[in-house]
């Protein structure tokens, strides 16, 4: 009940602790109304200042000047109602009024000038410097576009005063002046202290981060732009006082070709469409929205659903028309008020901008809106598309030519052949051979596509159909190769059906499979004999089997070696299924078949098949951990491939060799190979090359070479490509690795933004449960590192509910509940914190985790004292008693438990709790016990021992009045630290000793 002035004052204090938003603003309005009911001008002043702040930070600029006028009137009639701080605030908030009036187009400029004049008079009367007044005149000039140079010089050359805007905000405006003059590089240099975190305020760095996005993109500093988008958007998301900044992030998404991300941001900020209290900021939001929507419509997505004003569904085209109409009217209203075209010109400049990048900038974020109902994801980077012949016969011949040499670029040609051959009215040209042959070739392409999609059984069925069609067409070699390949695929079926003839385990491929493959080899040998016999009848020397260019259907080295290759492929998969201890028969079979392929390829002069044999050997060695052998084999494979005249066959060899080199500690060479592999995959249009895993490897290479920027870019690209390929778990794992890299690089806010995109919507439920749990744990810890304790606690609690359902989750639940308890306590949610604490101990009873709970109990004791003071000493001591019980339950011979550390930590924390409760006689023995325990840790415990000595000395001096004994204690400890090489610890102890000796108080 707000029935007394004290009740209103208490409610004002409580409201002051809330984040700015609708709840705080509505409450401030209610409290201002309640304060008016009492004859207490001082209470009303406090309530009106709170209300004005609420309006200012939620973008209610129409209302703020009205409240300020009431405060001025109160100051004129009852100046004694203002405290010294409130009197200062009155002077400070003159600036708020000027900027608020500029926000409203129906407020005449004469009124704005009048307020600035009144501000000047008040500052002169009070003896304040006039730099803040000059700043307001500059803001007015910049808004109207008139007299900017003179106004800027008048402001920038004056000395800052106590009433000047904070350094961070003034830095922002100085840099924006440079941007408007076309000096992006200079602006970014000016912004550096803000962007680097050296100076900040409640509005910074998030406002500067939004403003810096476009200059960074224009200068090609896309990696920095990505980082500031990730961290800056988190701080402005959904905030009504940050409409303009949200608009700048929308514009960034459009100009960096991340339209899907922009659509997602629109959906998250739909309530901003209803925020009308700051028309100029609203215009900035609408213009950024229009930049995004105009791009979507121009690229053919006018019907894509987007988030707009609540109450109806919107398409991009509909919302564009709505936003454009309102923004045009607002800009015209400002220009009419100002008598210039400055506002409209600035808007038109933004609308004329086009994307600054040729390809989407990888943000590392999972974007939910990637389906056809939203905004189609951009296609992966590729070389210019090969020109597809218009003549059907020429098209088929070119596809066959490329297929004969295994060129991956034949895929789009065969796709076009299939489209035309399956069209109504197709008439086959017999000059291309029998139609059955063409159908076989198309079935073969379909089989390979299914295999690439891991649809193993369907792929095998399609390849068996291919063999039948080739037989019907009289192409014995092609039919044999197709049958052999179908058999080899039988051992890799992973869709739950049986492999081979015995079981679904590829390792158990039965003798029937090998008998069938042996039959294929015999058939190949018979075809070779027939070919040789046919040549002998003519008396001509058949010569070596031609590797390329034979007439269709003839016996060739290519077909014969492909049969051998398929046999090795099957043996390779069976062997790997038994790794790391491959059964001897499987290993012997693989080695023998591989050696046959190698020797026959050498005899027939087909280097790429020799390369394949060496690649199989290298891959098996790598998977068994023999990286030296793997490197040798793969380098040999690459050399064979490079002499084959078929460079496209080297991409996978390079990628595999790069993995091995990473394991051997050669990240620079690995990165070079991976870049080459990616470039060749694009050059030769290899659409089946694993681009996403390769970018992931590049990310790892970057982390090892110290190229954090490159690693971030590559991990981000990998995650985006996994998204496009419909691999959500792989994408989430890539983002988890990206977040870990960002956190280790000191970019925790970036890491949190990435992880939030993984867990942020309903689609997260489709992820692997353990992977999602790890992501939540990492996110929660990241939020805690950013001092966002309540969101951290919420993530810990969600995770606790998840792991509570696991059969093996008790120990994990102990950890998670303990971390939740600490985060809740740090957030001031003590009732919930105590519940989580009890839950952690209950889980510990089922699956003990003493180190975790010991740390939690000690930390809980500390936080209890920090939050509630000496009156909570008994509760804090009870938590330390919990720690004692945990310690007592650990066996003395448990070598994995660090006894000295745990015992010392408990004594140290108890000494501080007792000292805070003024129980010094009890505190000193605990501090001394901590010193003794930490000493048992030897070198590892020396720094902790020094800290315990410091606390013991302070207790002894300030609590017990024995300063000389405390000084002696510190002298001994400082000397010990010097001997141990701990100069910083020694310096701290010496400083405390000098303070005590001089009679200083702690």
Coordinates of N, CA and C in Angstrom, one line a residue, residues 518-634:
X518 N 34.4 -61.7 -55.6 CA 35.3 -62.5 -56.4 C 34.8 -62.9 -57.8
X519 N 33.5 -63.1 -57.8 CA 32.9 -63.5 -59.1 C 33.0 -62.3 -60.1
X520 N 32.8 -61.1 -59.5 CA 32.9 -59.9 -60.3 C 34.4 -59.8 -60.9
X521 N 35.3 -60.1 -60.1 CA 36.7 -60.0 -60.5 C 37.0 -61.1 -61.7
X522 N 36.4 -62.3 -61.5 CA 36.6 -63.3 -62.5 C 36.0 -62.9 -63.8
X523 N 34.8 -62.2 -63.7 CA 34.1 -61.7 -64.9 C 35.0 -60.7 -65.6
X524 N 35.6 -59.8 -64.8 CA 36.4 -58.8 -65.4 C 37.6 -59.4 -66.1
X525 N 38.2 -60.4 -65.5 CA 39.3 -61.1 -66.1 C 38.9 -61.8 -67.4
X526 N 37.7 -62.4 -67.4 CA 37.2 -63.0 -68.6 C 37.0 -62.0 -69.7
X527 N 36.5 -60.8 -69.4 CA 36.3 -59.8 -70.4 C 37.6 -59.3 -71.0
X528 N 38.6 -59.3 -70.1 CA 39.9 -58.9 -70.6 C 40.5 -60.0 -71.6
X529 N 40.3 -61.2 -71.2 CA 40.8 -62.3 -72.1 C 40.1 -62.3 -73.4
X530 N 38.8 -62.0 -73.4 CA 38.0 -61.9 -74.7 C 38.6 -60.8 -75.6
X531 N 38.9 -59.7 -74.9 CA 39.4 -58.6 -75.7 C 40.8 -58.9 -76.3
X532 N 41.6 -59.5 -75.5 CA 42.9 -59.9 -76.1 C 42.8 -60.9 -77.2
X533 N 41.9 -61.9 -77.0 CA 41.7 -62.9 -78.0 C 41.2 -62.3 -79.3
X534 N 40.3 -61.3 -79.2 CA 39.7 -60.7 -80.4 C 40.9 -60.0 -81.1
X535 N 41.8 -59.4 -80.5 CA 42.9 -58.7 -81.1 C 43.9 -59.8 -81.7
X536 N 44.0 -60.9 -81.0 CA 44.9 -61.9 -81.6 C 44.5 -62.5 -82.9
X537 N 43.1 -62.6 -83.1 CA 42.6 -63.1 -84.3 C 43.0 -62.2 -85.5
X538 N 43.2 -61.0 -85.2 CA 43.5 -60.0 -86.3 C 45.1 -60.0 -86.5
X539 N 45.8 -60.6 -85.6 CA 47.2 -60.6 -85.7 C 47.9 -59.3 -85.2
X540 N 47.1 -58.5 -84.7 CA 47.6 -57.2 -84.2 C 48.0 -57.3 -82.8
X541 N 49.0 -56.5 -82.4 CA 49.4 -56.4 -81.0 C 48.3 -55.5 -80.2
X542 N 47.6 -56.1 -79.2 CA 46.6 -55.3 -78.6 C 47.3 -54.2 -77.7
X543 N 48.5 -54.3 -77.3 CA 49.2 -53.2 -76.6 C 48.5 -53.1 -75.2
X544 N 49.0 -52.1 -74.5 CA 48.4 -51.9 -73.1 C 46.9 -51.5 -73.2
X545 N 46.2 -51.8 -72.2 CA 44.8 -51.4 -72.1 C 44.7 -49.9 -72.1
X546 N 44.0 -49.2 -72.9 CA 43.9 -47.8 -72.9 C 43.2 -47.3 -71.6
X547 N 43.8 -46.2 -71.0 CA 43.2 -45.7 -69.8 C 42.0 -44.8 -70.1
X548 N 42.1 -44.1 -71.2 CA 41.0 -43.1 -71.5 C 40.7 -43.2 -73.0
X549 N 39.5 -42.7 -73.3 CA 39.2 -42.5 -74.7 C 38.8 -43.7 -75.5
X550 N 38.4 -44.8 -74.9 CA 38.0 -46.0 -75.8 C 36.6 -45.8 -76.3
X551 N 36.3 -46.6 -77.3 CA 34.9 -46.6 -77.7 C 34.0 -47.2 -76.7
X552 N 32.8 -46.7 -76.6 CA 31.9 -47.1 -75.5 C 31.7 -48.6 -75.5
X553 N 31.8 -49.2 -74.3 CA 31.5 -50.6 -74.2 C 32.7 -51.5 -74.3
X554 N 33.8 -51.0 -74.7 CA 35.0 -51.8 -74.9 C 35.7 -52.1 -73.5
X555 N 36.5 -53.1 -73.5 CA 37.2 -53.4 -72.2 C 38.3 -52.3 -72.0
X556 N 38.4 -51.8 -70.9 CA 39.3 -50.7 -70.6 C 40.0 -50.9 -69.3
X557 N 41.2 -50.3 -69.1 CA 41.8 -50.3 -67.9 C 41.0 -49.6 -66.8
X558 N 40.3 -48.6 -67.2 CA 39.5 -47.8 -66.2 C 38.4 -48.8 -65.6
X559 N 37.7 -49.5 -66.4 CA 36.7 -50.4 -65.9 C 37.3 -51.5 -65.0
X560 N 38.3 -52.1 -65.5 CA 38.9 -53.2 -64.8 C 39.4 -52.7 -63.4
X561 N 40.1 -51.6 -63.4 CA 40.6 -51.1 -62.1 C 39.5 -50.6 -61.2
X562 N 38.4 -50.1 -61.8 CA 37.3 -49.7 -60.9 C 36.7 -50.9 -60.2
X563 N 36.7 -52.1 -60.9 CA 36.2 -53.3 -60.2 C 37.2 -53.6 -59.0
X564 N 38.5 -53.5 -59.2 CA 39.4 -53.7 -58.1 C 39.2 -52.7 -57.0
X565 N 39.0 -51.4 -57.4 CA 38.8 -50.3 -56.5 C 37.6 -50.6 -55.6
X566 N 36.5 -51.1 -56.2 CA 35.3 -51.4 -55.4 C 35.5 -52.5 -54.4
X567 N 36.4 -53.5 -54.7 CA 36.7 -54.5 -53.8 C 37.5 -54.0 -52.6
X568 N 38.4 -53.1 -52.9 CA 39.2 -52.4 -51.8 C 38.3 -51.6 -50.9
X569 N 37.4 -50.9 -51.6 CA 36.4 -50.0 -50.8 C 35.6 -50.9 -49.8
X570 N 35.1 -52.0 -50.2 CA 34.4 -52.9 -49.3 C 35.3 -53.4 -48.2
X571 N 36.5 -53.8 -48.5 CA 37.4 -54.3 -47.5 C 37.8 -53.2 -46.5
X572 N 38.0 -52.0 -47.0 CA 38.3 -50.8 -46.2 C 37.2 -50.6 -45.2
X573 N 36.0 -50.6 -45.6 CA 34.9 -50.3 -44.6 C 34.8 -51.4 -43.6
X574 N 34.9 -52.7 -44.0 CA 34.9 -53.8 -43.1 C 36.0 -53.7 -42.1
X575 N 37.2 -53.3 -42.5 CA 38.3 -53.2 -41.6 C 38.1 -52.1 -40.6
X576 N 37.6 -50.9 -41.1 CA 37.4 -49.8 -40.2 C 36.3 -50.1 -39.1
X577 N 35.4 -50.9 -39.5 CA 34.3 -51.2 -38.5 C 34.9 -52.0 -37.3
X578 N 36.0 -52.6 -37.5 CA 36.7 -53.3 -36.4 C 37.7 -52.6 -35.7
X579 N 38.0 -51.3 -36.1 CA 39.1 -50.5 -35.5 C 38.7 -50.2 -34.1
X580 N 39.6 -50.0 -33.1 CA 41.1 -49.9 -33.4 C 41.8 -51.2 -33.5
X581 N 41.1 -52.3 -33.1 CA 41.8 -53.6 -33.2 C 41.1 -54.4 -34.3
X582 N 41.6 -54.2 -35.5 CA 41.1 -54.8 -36.7 C 41.4 -56.3 -36.7
X583 N 40.4 -57.1 -36.8 CA 40.7 -58.6 -36.8 C 41.7 -58.9 -37.9
X584 N 42.6 -59.9 -37.7 CA 43.6 -60.2 -38.6 C 43.1 -60.6 -40.0
X585 N 42.0 -61.4 -40.1 CA 41.5 -61.7 -41.5 C 41.1 -60.5 -42.2
X586 N 40.4 -59.5 -41.5 CA 40.0 -58.3 -42.2 C 41.1 -57.5 -42.6
X587 N 42.1 -57.4 -41.8 CA 43.3 -56.5 -42.1 C 44.1 -57.2 -43.3
X588 N 44.2 -58.5 -43.3 CA 44.9 -59.2 -44.4 C 44.2 -59.0 -45.7
X589 N 42.8 -59.1 -45.6 CA 42.1 -58.9 -46.9 C 42.2 -57.5 -47.4
X590 N 42.1 -56.5 -46.5 CA 42.3 -55.2 -47.0 C 43.7 -54.9 -47.6
X591 N 44.7 -55.4 -46.9 CA 46.1 -55.1 -47.4 C 46.3 -55.8 -48.7
X592 N 45.8 -57.0 -48.8 CA 46.0 -57.8 -50.1 C 45.3 -57.1 -51.3
X593 N 44.0 -56.8 -51.1 CA 43.2 -56.2 -52.1 C 43.8 -54.8 -52.5
X594 N 44.2 -54.0 -51.5 CA 44.8 -52.7 -51.8 C 46.1 -52.8 -52.6
X595 N 46.9 -53.8 -52.2 CA 48.2 -54.0 -52.9 C 47.9 -54.4 -54.4
X596 N 46.9 -55.2 -54.6 CA 46.6 -55.6 -56.0 C 46.2 -54.4 -56.8
X597 N 45.3 -53.6 -56.2 CA 44.9 -52.3 -56.9 C 46.2 -51.5 -57.3
X598 N 47.1 -51.4 -56.3 CA 48.3 -50.5 -56.5 C 49.1 -51.1 -57.6
X599 N 49.4 -52.4 -57.6 CA 50.3 -53.0 -58.6 C 49.6 -53.0 -60.0
X600 N 48.4 -53.3 -60.1 CA 47.7 -53.3 -61.4 C 47.6 -51.9 -62.0
X601 N 47.3 -50.9 -61.1 CA 47.3 -49.5 -61.6 C 48.6 -49.1 -62.1
X602 N 49.7 -49.6 -61.4 CA 51.1 -49.2 -61.9 C 51.4 -49.9 -63.2
X603 N 50.9 -51.2 -63.4 CA 51.2 -51.9 -64.6 C 50.5 -51.3 -65.8
X604 N 49.3 -50.8 -65.5 CA 48.4 -50.3 -66.6 C 48.6 -48.8 -66.8
X605 N 49.4 -48.2 -66.0 CA 49.7 -46.7 -66.2 C 48.5 -45.8 -65.9
X606 N 47.8 -46.1 -64.7 CA 46.7 -45.3 -64.3 C 47.0 -44.7 -63.0
X607 N 47.7 -43.5 -62.9 CA 48.2 -43.0 -61.6 C 47.1 -42.7 -60.6
X608 N 45.9 -42.2 -61.1 CA 44.9 -41.8 -60.1 C 44.4 -43.0 -59.3
X609 N 44.4 -44.2 -59.9 CA 44.0 -45.4 -59.1 C 45.2 -45.9 -58.2
X610 N 46.4 -45.6 -58.6 CA 47.5 -45.9 -57.6 C 47.3 -44.9 -56.4
X611 N 47.0 -43.7 -56.8 CA 46.7 -42.7 -55.7 C 45.6 -43.1 -54.8
X612 N 44.6 -43.7 -55.4 CA 43.4 -44.2 -54.6 C 43.9 -45.3 -53.6
X613 N 44.7 -46.2 -54.1 CA 45.2 -47.3 -53.3 C 46.0 -46.7 -52.1
X614 N 46.9 -45.7 -52.4 CA 47.7 -45.1 -51.3 C 46.8 -44.3 -50.3
X615 N 45.7 -43.7 -50.9 CA 44.8 -42.9 -50.0 C 44.1 -43.9 -49.0
X616 N 43.7 -45.1 -49.5 CA 43.0 -46.0 -48.6 C 44.0 -46.4 -47.5
X617 N 45.2 -46.7 -47.8 CA 46.2 -47.0 -46.8 C 46.5 -45.9 -45.8
X618 N 46.6 -44.7 -46.3 CA 46.8 -43.6 -45.5 C 45.6 -43.3 -44.5
X619 N 44.4 -43.5 -45.1 CA 43.2 -43.3 -44.2 C 43.1 -44.3 -43.1
X620 N 43.4 -45.5 -43.4 CA 43.4 -46.6 -42.3 C 44.4 -46.3 -41.3
X621 N 45.6 -45.9 -41.7 CA 46.7 -45.6 -40.8 C 46.3 -44.4 -39.9
X622 N 45.7 -43.4 -40.5 CA 45.3 -42.2 -39.7 C 44.3 -42.6 -38.7
X623 N 43.3 -43.4 -39.0 CA 42.2 -43.8 -38.1 C 42.8 -44.7 -37.0
X624 N 43.9 -45.4 -37.2 CA 44.5 -46.2 -36.2 C 45.5 -45.4 -35.4
X625 N 45.7 -44.1 -35.7 CA 46.6 -43.3 -34.9 C 48.0 -43.3 -35.4
X626 N 48.3 -44.0 -36.5 CA 49.7 -44.0 -37.0 C 49.9 -42.9 -38.0
X627 N 50.0 -41.7 -37.5 CA 50.0 -40.5 -38.3 C 51.2 -40.4 -39.2
X628 N 52.4 -40.9 -38.8 CA 53.6 -40.8 -39.6 C 53.4 -41.7 -40.9
X629 N 52.9 -42.9 -40.7 CA 52.6 -43.7 -41.9 C 51.5 -43.1 -42.8
X630 N 50.5 -42.5 -42.1 CA 49.4 -41.9 -42.9 C 50.0 -40.7 -43.7
X631 N 50.9 -39.9 -43.2 CA 51.4 -38.8 -43.9 C 52.2 -39.3 -45.1
X632 N 53.0 -40.4 -44.9 CA 53.8 -40.9 -46.1 C 52.9 -41.4 -47.2
X633 N 51.9 -42.1 -46.8 CA 51.0 -42.7 -47.8 C 50.2 -41.6 -48.5
X634 N 49.7 -40.6 -47.8 CA 48.9 -39.6 -48.4 C 49.7 -38.7 -49.3

